[in-house]
Coordinates of C-alpha atoms in Angstrom, one line a residue:
M1 CA 78.2 94.1 -73.3
K2 CA 80.4 91.3 -74.4
K3 CA 81.7 90.8 -70.9
A4 CA 78.1 90.7 -69.5
L5 CA 77.2 88.1 -72.1
V6 CA 80.2 85.9 -71.3
L7 CA 79.4 86.1 -67.6
A8 CA 75.7 85.2 -68.3
L9 CA 76.7 82.2 -70.4
T10 CA 79.2 81.1 -67.8
L11 CA 76.5 81.3 -65.1
I12 CA 74.1 79.3 -67.2
L13 CA 76.8 76.6 -67.8
A14 CA 77.7 76.4 -64.1
I15 CA 74.0 76.0 -63.1
S16 CA 73.6 73.3 -65.7
L17 CA 76.7 71.4 -64.5
L18 CA 75.5 71.7 -60.9
S19 CA 72.1 70.4 -61.8
G20 CA 73.7 67.4 -63.5
C21 CA 75.9 66.7 -60.5
G22 CA 73.0 66.8 -58.2
Q23 CA 71.0 64.3 -60.2
K24 CA 68.5 62.5 -57.8
G25 CA 68.7 58.8 -57.4
K26 CA 65.7 56.4 -57.4
T27 CA 63.6 55.9 -54.2
L28 CA 61.3 53.1 -53.2
A29 CA 58.4 55.6 -53.6
D30 CA 59.5 56.3 -57.2
I31 CA 59.6 52.6 -58.1
Q32 CA 56.2 51.8 -56.5
K33 CA 54.6 54.9 -58.1
A34 CA 55.8 53.6 -61.5
G35 CA 54.7 50.1 -60.6
K36 CA 57.8 48.5 -62.1
L37 CA 61.5 48.1 -61.7
V38 CA 63.3 48.6 -65.1
V39 CA 66.2 46.1 -65.1
A40 CA 69.0 46.4 -67.6
T41 CA 70.6 43.1 -68.5
S42 CA 72.8 41.4 -71.1
P43 CA 71.2 37.9 -71.4
D44 CA 74.2 36.1 -72.7
F45 CA 75.6 35.1 -69.3
P46 CA 74.2 31.6 -68.2
P47 CA 73.3 30.5 -65.6
F48 CA 72.7 34.1 -64.4
E49 CA 70.7 35.3 -67.4
E50 CA 70.2 33.7 -70.7
L51 CA 67.9 34.4 -73.7
Q52 CA 65.8 31.4 -74.7
S53 CA 64.7 30.6 -78.2
D54 CA 61.1 31.7 -77.3
G55 CA 62.4 35.2 -76.3
E56 CA 62.2 34.6 -72.5
V57 CA 65.1 35.5 -70.3
V58 CA 65.8 33.0 -67.6
G59 CA 68.5 32.5 -65.0
I60 CA 69.6 32.8 -61.3
E61 CA 69.6 36.6 -61.2
V62 CA 66.3 36.7 -63.0
E63 CA 64.7 34.5 -60.3
I64 CA 66.2 36.6 -57.5
M65 CA 65.0 39.8 -59.1
K66 CA 61.4 38.3 -59.5
I67 CA 61.3 37.7 -55.8
I68 CA 62.7 41.2 -55.0
C69 CA 60.0 42.8 -57.3
E70 CA 57.3 40.7 -55.7
R71 CA 58.2 41.8 -52.2
L72 CA 58.4 45.4 -53.3
G73 CA 55.0 45.1 -54.9
V74 CA 56.1 46.0 -58.5
E75 CA 56.5 44.4 -61.8
M76 CA 59.9 43.5 -63.3
E77 CA 60.6 45.0 -66.8
L78 CA 63.7 43.7 -68.5
A79 CA 65.7 45.8 -70.9
Q80 CA 68.1 43.7 -73.0
V81 CA 71.3 45.6 -73.8
D82 CA 75.0 44.8 -74.4
F83 CA 76.9 44.4 -71.2
E84 CA 79.0 47.5 -71.7
S85 CA 75.7 49.6 -71.8
V86 CA 74.3 48.3 -68.5
L87 CA 76.2 50.5 -66.0
P88 CA 76.1 53.7 -68.1
G89 CA 72.4 53.3 -68.5
V90 CA 72.0 52.9 -64.7
K91 CA 74.2 55.8 -64.0
S92 CA 72.2 58.1 -66.3
G93 CA 68.8 57.0 -64.8
K94 CA 67.7 55.3 -68.0
Y95 CA 67.3 52.0 -66.1
D96 CA 66.5 51.5 -62.4
I97 CA 68.9 48.6 -61.8
G98 CA 71.7 46.8 -63.6
M99 CA 71.7 43.0 -63.4
S100 CA 74.2 41.1 -65.5
G101 CA 76.6 39.2 -63.3
I102 CA 78.2 42.5 -62.3
S103 CA 81.3 42.3 -60.2
V104 CA 81.7 45.0 -57.5
T105 CA 85.0 46.9 -57.9
E106 CA 86.3 50.2 -56.5
K107 CA 86.3 51.7 -60.0
R108 CA 82.6 50.8 -60.6
K109 CA 81.7 52.2 -57.1
K110 CA 82.6 55.6 -58.4
N111 CA 79.8 55.6 -60.9
A112 CA 77.2 53.3 -59.3
L113 CA 75.7 52.3 -56.0
F114 CA 75.7 48.5 -55.3
T115 CA 73.6 46.2 -53.2
D116 CA 75.3 43.8 -50.8
P117 CA 76.8 40.9 -52.8
Y118 CA 74.7 37.8 -53.1
C119 CA 77.6 35.5 -54.1
L120 CA 81.3 35.2 -54.8
A121 CA 82.5 34.3 -58.3
A122 CA 85.9 33.7 -59.9
Q123 CA 87.3 34.5 -63.4
S124 CA 88.2 31.3 -65.1
I125 CA 90.8 30.7 -67.8
V126 CA 89.6 28.6 -70.7
V127 CA 91.9 27.0 -73.3
T128 CA 91.7 24.4 -76.0
E129 CA 92.5 20.8 -75.2
G130 CA 96.3 20.1 -75.4
S131 CA 97.2 23.8 -75.0
E132 CA 100.6 24.6 -73.6
I133 CA 98.8 27.0 -71.2
T134 CA 98.3 25.1 -68.0
S135 CA 98.3 27.9 -65.4
K136 CA 97.9 31.7 -65.1
A137 CA 101.7 32.2 -65.4
D138 CA 101.6 30.6 -68.9
L139 CA 99.5 33.5 -70.2
E140 CA 102.5 35.8 -70.3
G141 CA 103.0 36.9 -73.9
K142 CA 99.7 35.2 -75.0
T143 CA 96.5 36.8 -76.4
V144 CA 93.2 36.4 -74.4
S145 CA 89.6 37.0 -75.4
V146 CA 87.1 38.6 -73.0
Q147 CA 83.7 40.3 -73.0
T148 CA 83.8 44.1 -73.4
G149 CA 83.2 46.1 -70.2
T150 CA 83.8 43.2 -67.9
T151 CA 86.2 42.9 -64.9
A152 CA 87.9 40.1 -66.9
E153 CA 88.7 42.7 -69.6
Q154 CA 89.9 45.3 -67.0
F155 CA 92.0 42.8 -65.1
C156 CA 93.7 41.5 -68.2
M157 CA 94.4 45.0 -69.5
D158 CA 95.7 46.2 -66.1
N159 CA 98.1 43.3 -65.9
G160 CA 99.6 43.7 -69.4
Y161 CA 97.9 40.8 -71.3
T162 CA 97.2 41.2 -75.0
V163 CA 93.4 41.5 -75.1
N164 CA 90.8 40.9 -77.8
A165 CA 87.4 42.1 -76.5
F166 CA 84.0 41.2 -77.8
A167 CA 80.4 42.4 -77.1
A168 CA 79.2 38.9 -76.5
N169 CA 80.8 36.0 -74.7
S170 CA 79.8 33.7 -77.6
D171 CA 82.1 35.7 -79.8
A172 CA 84.9 35.5 -77.2
E173 CA 84.5 31.8 -77.2
L174 CA 84.6 31.6 -81.0
A175 CA 87.8 33.5 -81.0
L176 CA 89.4 30.8 -78.9
T177 CA 87.9 27.8 -80.9
T178 CA 89.0 29.3 -84.2
G179 CA 92.6 30.0 -83.0
K180 CA 92.4 33.8 -83.0
V181 CA 93.4 33.9 -79.3
D182 CA 95.3 31.6 -76.9
A183 CA 92.8 31.7 -74.0
W184 CA 89.4 33.0 -73.0
V185 CA 88.8 34.6 -69.6
I186 CA 85.3 34.5 -68.3
D187 CA 83.4 34.2 -65.0
D188 CA 83.6 30.6 -63.6
L189 CA 80.0 29.5 -63.6
T190 CA 79.3 30.9 -67.0
A191 CA 82.5 29.2 -68.2
A192 CA 81.3 25.9 -66.9
E193 CA 78.0 26.1 -68.6
M194 CA 79.2 27.4 -72.0
V195 CA 82.2 25.0 -72.1
A196 CA 79.9 22.0 -71.3
A197 CA 77.5 23.1 -74.1
Y198 CA 80.4 23.4 -76.5
N199 CA 82.1 20.1 -75.6
A200 CA 78.7 18.3 -76.0
E201 CA 78.6 19.3 -79.7
H202 CA 82.3 19.3 -80.8
E203 CA 85.1 16.8 -81.0
D204 CA 87.7 19.4 -80.2
Q205 CA 87.3 20.1 -76.5
L206 CA 87.7 23.1 -74.3
V207 CA 89.3 23.0 -70.9
I208 CA 88.8 25.2 -67.8
L209 CA 92.1 25.5 -65.9
D210 CA 92.1 24.7 -62.2
E211 CA 93.7 28.0 -61.3
A212 CA 91.4 31.0 -61.3
M213 CA 92.4 34.4 -62.6
T214 CA 90.6 36.4 -59.8
T215 CA 87.9 36.1 -57.2
E216 CA 85.1 38.8 -56.9
P217 CA 81.6 39.5 -55.5
Y218 CA 78.5 39.8 -57.6
A219 CA 75.8 42.4 -56.8
F220 CA 73.1 44.6 -58.4
A221 CA 73.9 48.2 -59.5
F222 CA 71.8 51.3 -59.0
M223 CA 72.1 55.0 -59.7
K224 CA 74.1 57.0 -57.2
G225 CA 71.8 58.6 -54.6
S226 CA 69.5 55.5 -54.4
D227 CA 70.5 54.7 -50.9
E228 CA 67.0 54.3 -49.4
L229 CA 65.9 52.0 -52.3
V230 CA 69.1 49.9 -52.1
G231 CA 68.7 49.7 -48.3
E232 CA 65.3 48.1 -48.8
I233 CA 66.6 45.7 -51.4
N234 CA 69.6 44.8 -49.2
K235 CA 67.1 43.5 -46.6
I236 CA 65.5 41.2 -49.1
V237 CA 68.8 40.0 -50.6
N238 CA 70.2 39.2 -47.2
E239 CA 67.0 37.4 -46.2
L240 CA 67.2 35.3 -49.4
I241 CA 70.8 34.4 -48.6
A242 CA 70.1 33.6 -44.9
D243 CA 67.0 31.4 -45.6
G244 CA 68.8 29.4 -48.3
T245 CA 66.8 30.7 -51.3
V246 CA 69.8 31.9 -53.2
A247 CA 71.7 28.7 -52.6
A248 CA 68.6 26.7 -53.7
L249 CA 68.5 28.7 -57.0
F250 CA 72.1 28.0 -57.7
E251 CA 71.4 24.3 -57.1
E252 CA 68.3 24.5 -59.4
Y253 CA 70.5 25.7 -62.2
G254 CA 73.2 23.2 -61.5
A255 CA 75.8 25.7 -60.3
P256 CA 77.9 25.6 -57.1
Y257 CA 77.2 28.4 -54.6
T258 CA 79.8 30.4 -52.7
A259 CA 78.2 32.8 -50.2
P260 CA 79.7 36.3 -50.0
T261 CA 82.0 36.9 -47.0
N262 CA 80.0 39.9 -45.7
N263 CA 76.9 37.9 -45.1

C-alpha cells in the first residue's frame, strides 16, 4: 500500500514538472484576443524609460513599443517593476514582454526569447572629478556600484570587482557621490543623461571615462515559446531601423544612435 502511494505521488509530481516545462509561450492571437500587450519595465533608465512627475512613463523604448502595439492592433499596458523582476516576470508569463534597456546575453537567452536587437550600447564607468581612476585598469581593487540584475552587475562580479548593487540607478549614483564606492558602472546613454542632470545641480562634478567597460546589444524579452509573436515583432523592429524611425527617436531624446550589427 505504501509503495503504491509513493508511486502515485511520484507520478503526480512528474506530470506536474512536465506540465511546467511545457509551458506555452504567447502568440500573436493571444495578444490580439486580449487586446493589449502587457509590458514590464523599470522606469528609472533614461532616455529609454523614465517616470515623470505626473506619473507618465516616457522614453525611446516606450515610443518604439507604442508603434509596435499600434501595428499589432493592441493597446500597450505598462507594468512598473524593479529591473530584477522584469525577466522573471516575463519567464513566468506574468508579463508579455520585458522592456528595460535589456542587454542580450547567452545567460539570459536560457530563460527568455529575445527580439532582434534595435541598438548597440556600452557600459560606462562614472567617477567623481579628480578621481585617480582614469581607465578600466584602474578599477582593480576598487569598489563599484551597479544596478541589481543588470549586465553591469554580472560583468563586474564575473571579473572580480568588489560590487555594491542597488535596486535603482539613482541609489547607485548616490553611493558614488557620497563616497561609498569608487566608481559607478552603468549603460552609456543613461550615464550621459544622469550625469548631465547631476552636474547641472551640483558643484562637485561627475565624469564619464572615455574607455567603456563593455559593448552589448539591446532588445525586448519574451517568454520562451513565443517564437511566432517575436517573429512578427522582429519584422516591425527591423522596419523601424531600416526606415530611420529608431535613429530619429534617439535624436529626439538627444542620444547618439549605434545600429546593431545584425541589421
